[in-house]
CSV table of N, CA and C in Angstrom, one decimal:
chain,number,residue,atom,x,y,z
A,1156,MET,N,-41.1,91.1,27.4
A,1156,MET,CA,-41.0,92.5,27.1
A,1156,MET,C,-42.2,93.2,27.5
A,1157,HIS,N,-42.1,94.4,28.1
A,1157,HIS,CA,-43.2,95.1,28.6
A,1157,HIS,C,-43.9,95.8,27.4
A,1158,ASP,N,-45.2,96.2,27.6
A,1158,ASP,CA,-46.0,96.8,26.6
A,1158,ASP,C,-45.3,98.1,26.0
A,1159,LYS,N,-44.9,99.0,26.9
A,1159,LYS,CA,-44.3,100.2,26.4
A,1159,LYS,C,-43.0,100.0,25.6
A,1160,ALA,N,-42.2,99.1,26.1
A,1160,ALA,CA,-40.9,98.8,25.4
A,1160,ALA,C,-41.2,98.2,24.0
A,1161,LEU,N,-42.2,97.4,23.9
A,1161,LEU,CA,-42.5,96.8,22.6
A,1161,LEU,C,-43.1,97.9,21.7
A,1162,ALA,N,-43.9,98.8,22.2
A,1162,ALA,CA,-44.5,99.9,21.4
A,1162,ALA,C,-43.4,100.8,21.0
A,1163,ASP,N,-42.4,101.1,21.8
A,1163,ASP,CA,-41.3,102.0,21.4
A,1163,ASP,C,-40.5,101.5,20.2
A,1164,ILE,N,-40.3,100.1,20.1
A,1164,ILE,CA,-39.5,99.6,19.1
A,1164,ILE,C,-40.3,99.3,17.8
A,1165,THR,N,-41.6,99.3,17.9
A,1165,THR,CA,-42.5,99.0,16.8
A,1165,THR,C,-42.7,100.3,16.0
A,1166,GLU,N,-42.6,100.2,14.7
A,1166,GLU,CA,-42.8,101.4,13.9
A,1166,GLU,C,-44.2,101.5,13.3
A,1167,VAL,N,-45.1,101.8,14.2
A,1167,VAL,CA,-46.5,102.0,13.8
A,1167,VAL,C,-46.7,103.4,13.6
A,1168,VAL,N,-47.4,103.7,12.4
A,1168,VAL,CA,-47.7,105.1,12.1
A,1168,VAL,C,-49.2,105.4,12.5
A,1169,PHE,N,-49.4,106.5,13.2
A,1169,PHE,CA,-50.7,106.8,13.6
A,1169,PHE,C,-51.1,108.1,12.9
A,1170,LEU,N,-52.4,108.3,12.6
A,1170,LEU,CA,-52.9,109.5,12.0
A,1170,LEU,C,-53.2,110.5,13.1
A,1171,PRO,N,-53.2,111.8,12.8
A,1171,PRO,CA,-53.5,112.8,13.9
A,1171,PRO,C,-54.9,112.7,14.5
A,1172,GLU,N,-55.9,112.2,13.7
A,1172,GLU,CA,-57.2,112.1,14.2
A,1172,GLU,C,-57.4,110.8,15.0
A,1173,GLN,N,-56.4,109.9,15.1
A,1173,GLN,CA,-56.5,108.7,15.9
A,1173,GLN,C,-56.3,109.0,17.4
A,1174,CYS,N,-57.0,108.2,18.2
A,1174,CYS,CA,-56.9,108.4,19.7
A,1174,CYS,C,-56.6,107.0,20.2
A,1175,LEU,N,-55.6,106.8,21.0
A,1175,LEU,CA,-55.2,105.6,21.6
A,1175,LEU,C,-55.6,105.5,23.1
A,1176,LEU,N,-56.4,104.4,23.4
A,1176,LEU,CA,-56.8,104.2,24.8
A,1176,LEU,C,-55.7,103.2,25.4
A,1177,LEU,N,-54.9,103.8,26.3
A,1177,LEU,CA,-53.8,103.0,26.8
A,1177,LEU,C,-54.0,102.7,28.3
A,1178,GLY,N,-53.4,101.6,28.7
A,1178,GLY,CA,-53.4,101.3,30.1
A,1178,GLY,C,-52.1,101.9,30.8
A,1179,LEU,N,-52.0,101.8,32.1
A,1179,LEU,CA,-50.9,102.4,32.8
A,1179,LEU,C,-49.5,101.8,32.4
A,1180,GLY,N,-49.6,100.6,31.8
A,1180,GLY,CA,-48.3,100.0,31.3
A,1180,GLY,C,-47.7,100.8,30.1
A,1181,PHE,N,-48.4,101.7,29.5
A,1181,PHE,CA,-47.9,102.5,28.4
A,1181,PHE,C,-47.6,103.9,28.9
A,1182,LYS,N,-47.5,104.2,30.2
A,1182,LYS,CA,-47.3,105.5,30.7
A,1182,LYS,C,-45.9,106.0,30.1
A,1183,GLY,N,-45.9,107.2,29.5
A,1183,GLY,CA,-44.7,107.7,28.9
A,1183,GLY,C,-44.6,107.5,27.4
A,1184,TYR,N,-45.5,106.6,26.9
A,1184,TYR,CA,-45.6,106.4,25.4
A,1184,TYR,C,-46.4,107.5,24.8
A,1185,GLN,N,-45.8,108.2,23.8
A,1185,GLN,CA,-46.5,109.2,23.1
A,1185,GLN,C,-46.1,109.2,21.7
A,1186,PRO,N,-46.9,108.5,20.8
A,1186,PRO,CA,-46.6,108.5,19.4
A,1186,PRO,C,-46.7,109.9,18.8
A,1187,GLN,N,-46.0,110.2,17.7
A,1187,GLN,CA,-45.9,111.5,17.2
A,1187,GLN,C,-47.3,112.1,16.8
A,1188,ALA,N,-48.1,111.4,16.2
A,1188,ALA,CA,-49.4,112.0,15.6
A,1188,ALA,C,-50.6,111.8,16.5
A,1189,ALA,N,-50.8,110.6,17.1
A,1189,ALA,CA,-52.0,110.3,17.7
A,1189,ALA,C,-52.1,110.9,19.1
A,1190,GLN,N,-53.3,111.0,19.6
A,1190,GLN,CA,-53.6,111.5,20.9
A,1190,GLN,C,-53.7,110.2,21.8
A,1191,THR,N,-53.3,110.3,23.0
A,1191,THR,CA,-53.4,109.2,23.9
A,1191,THR,C,-54.2,109.5,25.2
A,1192,LEU,N,-55.0,108.5,25.6
A,1192,LEU,CA,-55.8,108.6,26.8
A,1192,LEU,C,-55.4,107.6,27.8
A,1193,LEU,N,-54.9,108.0,28.9
A,1193,LEU,CA,-54.5,107.1,30.0
A,1193,LEU,C,-55.4,107.3,31.2
A,1194,PRO,N,-55.6,106.2,32.0
A,1194,PRO,CA,-56.4,106.4,33.2
A,1194,PRO,C,-55.6,107.3,34.2
A,1195,ILE,N,-56.3,107.9,35.1
A,1195,ILE,CA,-55.7,108.8,36.1
A,1195,ILE,C,-55.3,107.9,37.3
A,1196,LYS,N,-54.0,108.0,37.6
A,1196,LYS,CA,-53.5,107.3,38.7
A,1196,LYS,C,-53.7,108.0,40.0
A,1197,GLN,N,-54.1,107.3,41.0
A,1197,GLN,CA,-54.4,107.9,42.3
A,1197,GLN,C,-53.1,108.2,43.1
A,1198,PRO,N,-53.0,109.5,43.5
A,1198,PRO,CA,-51.8,109.9,44.2
A,1198,PRO,C,-51.8,109.2,45.6
A,1199,PRO,N,-50.7,108.8,46.1
A,1199,PRO,CA,-50.7,108.0,47.4
A,1199,PRO,C,-51.5,108.5,48.6
A,1200,PRO,N,-51.4,109.7,49.0
A,1200,PRO,CA,-52.1,110.1,50.2
A,1200,PRO,C,-53.6,110.5,50.0
A,1201,CYS,N,-54.0,110.5,48.7
A,1201,CYS,CA,-55.3,111.1,48.4
A,1201,CYS,C,-56.2,110.1,47.7
A,1202,GLU,N,-57.5,110.4,47.6
A,1202,GLU,CA,-58.5,109.7,46.9
A,1202,GLU,C,-58.7,110.4,45.6
A,1203,LEU,N,-59.1,109.6,44.5
A,1203,LEU,CA,-59.4,110.3,43.3
A,1203,LEU,C,-60.8,111.0,43.4
A,1204,SER,N,-61.0,112.0,42.7
A,1204,SER,CA,-62.3,112.7,42.7
A,1204,SER,C,-63.3,111.9,42.0
A,1205,GLU,N,-64.6,112.2,42.2
A,1205,GLU,CA,-65.6,111.4,41.5
A,1205,GLU,C,-65.5,111.6,40.0
A,1206,VAL,N,-65.1,112.8,39.5
A,1206,VAL,CA,-64.9,113.0,38.1
A,1206,VAL,C,-63.8,112.1,37.6
A,1207,ASP,N,-62.7,112.0,38.3
A,1207,ASP,CA,-61.6,111.1,37.9
A,1207,ASP,C,-62.0,109.7,37.9
A,1208,LYS,N,-62.7,109.2,38.9
A,1208,LYS,CA,-63.2,107.9,38.9
A,1208,LYS,C,-64.1,107.6,37.7
A,1209,CYS,N,-65.0,108.5,37.4
A,1209,CYS,CA,-65.9,108.3,36.3
A,1209,CYS,C,-65.1,108.2,35.0
A,1210,TYR,N,-64.1,109.1,34.8
A,1210,TYR,CA,-63.3,109.1,33.6
A,1210,TYR,C,-62.6,107.7,33.5
A,1211,ASN,N,-62.0,107.2,34.6
A,1211,ASN,CA,-61.3,105.9,34.6
A,1211,ASN,C,-62.3,104.8,34.2
A,1212,ARG,N,-63.5,104.8,34.8
A,1212,ARG,CA,-64.5,103.8,34.5
A,1212,ARG,C,-64.9,103.8,33.0
A,1213,LEU,N,-65.1,105.0,32.5
A,1213,LEU,CA,-65.4,105.2,31.1
A,1213,LEU,C,-64.3,104.6,30.2
A,1214,LEU,N,-63.1,105.0,30.4
A,1214,LEU,CA,-62.0,104.4,29.7
A,1214,LEU,C,-61.9,102.9,29.8
A,1215,ALA,N,-62.1,102.4,31.0
A,1215,ALA,CA,-62.0,100.9,31.2
A,1215,ALA,C,-63.1,100.2,30.4
A,1216,SER,N,-64.3,100.8,30.4
A,1216,SER,CA,-65.5,100.1,29.7
A,1216,SER,C,-65.2,100.1,28.2
A,1217,VAL,N,-64.7,101.1,27.7
A,1217,VAL,CA,-64.4,101.1,26.2
A,1217,VAL,C,-63.2,100.2,25.9
A,1218,ARG,N,-62.2,100.1,26.8
A,1218,ARG,CA,-61.1,99.2,26.5
A,1218,ARG,C,-61.5,97.8,26.6
A,1219,VAL,N,-62.4,97.5,27.6
A,1219,VAL,CA,-62.8,96.1,27.7
A,1219,VAL,C,-63.6,95.6,26.5
A,1220,LYS,N,-64.4,96.5,26.0
A,1220,LYS,CA,-65.2,96.1,24.8
A,1220,LYS,C,-64.3,95.9,23.6
A,1221,MET,N,-63.3,96.8,23.5
A,1221,MET,CA,-62.3,96.6,22.4
A,1221,MET,C,-61.5,95.3,22.5
A,1222,GLU,N,-61.1,95.0,23.7
A,1222,GLU,CA,-60.3,93.8,24.0
A,1222,GLU,C,-61.1,92.6,23.7
A,1223,GLN,N,-62.4,92.6,24.0
A,1223,GLN,CA,-63.2,91.4,23.7
A,1223,GLN,C,-63.4,91.2,22.2
A,1224,VAL,N,-63.5,92.3,21.4
A,1224,VAL,CA,-63.5,92.2,19.9
A,1224,VAL,C,-62.2,91.6,19.4
A,1225,ILE,N,-61.1,92.1,19.9
A,1225,ILE,CA,-59.8,91.6,19.5
A,1225,ILE,C,-59.7,90.1,19.8
A,1226,ARG,N,-60.1,89.7,21.0
A,1226,ARG,CA,-60.0,88.3,21.5
A,1226,ARG,C,-60.9,87.4,20.5
A,1227,ARG,N,-62.1,87.9,20.2
A,1227,ARG,CA,-63.0,87.1,19.3
A,1227,ARG,C,-62.3,87.0,17.9
A,1228,THR,N,-61.7,88.0,17.5
A,1228,THR,CA,-61.1,88.0,16.1
A,1228,THR,C,-59.9,87.0,16.1
A,1229,CYS,N,-59.2,87.0,17.2
A,1229,CYS,CA,-58.0,86.1,17.3
A,1229,CYS,C,-58.4,84.6,17.3
A,1230,LYS,N,-59.6,84.3,17.8
A,1230,LYS,CA,-60.0,82.9,17.9
A,1230,LYS,C,-60.4,82.3,16.6
A,1231,VAL,N,-60.8,83.2,15.7
A,1231,VAL,CA,-61.2,82.7,14.3
A,1231,VAL,C,-60.1,82.2,13.5
């Protein structure tokens, strides 16, 4: 089952002040209360601007750190 499909059937309640950092596998997923941050996808004939690339790198670095914490927690 894909990430978005699983998220759609899961009844997780988010608070309005929560912000979700999502990968492109969650494109189209919008929980009612929380804000979502997705990387910017490159349009086919164009290049991303430097600002868009910087934004994507920032999101990726935060997501990697969070995924490492989750991985360490699951090993215990």
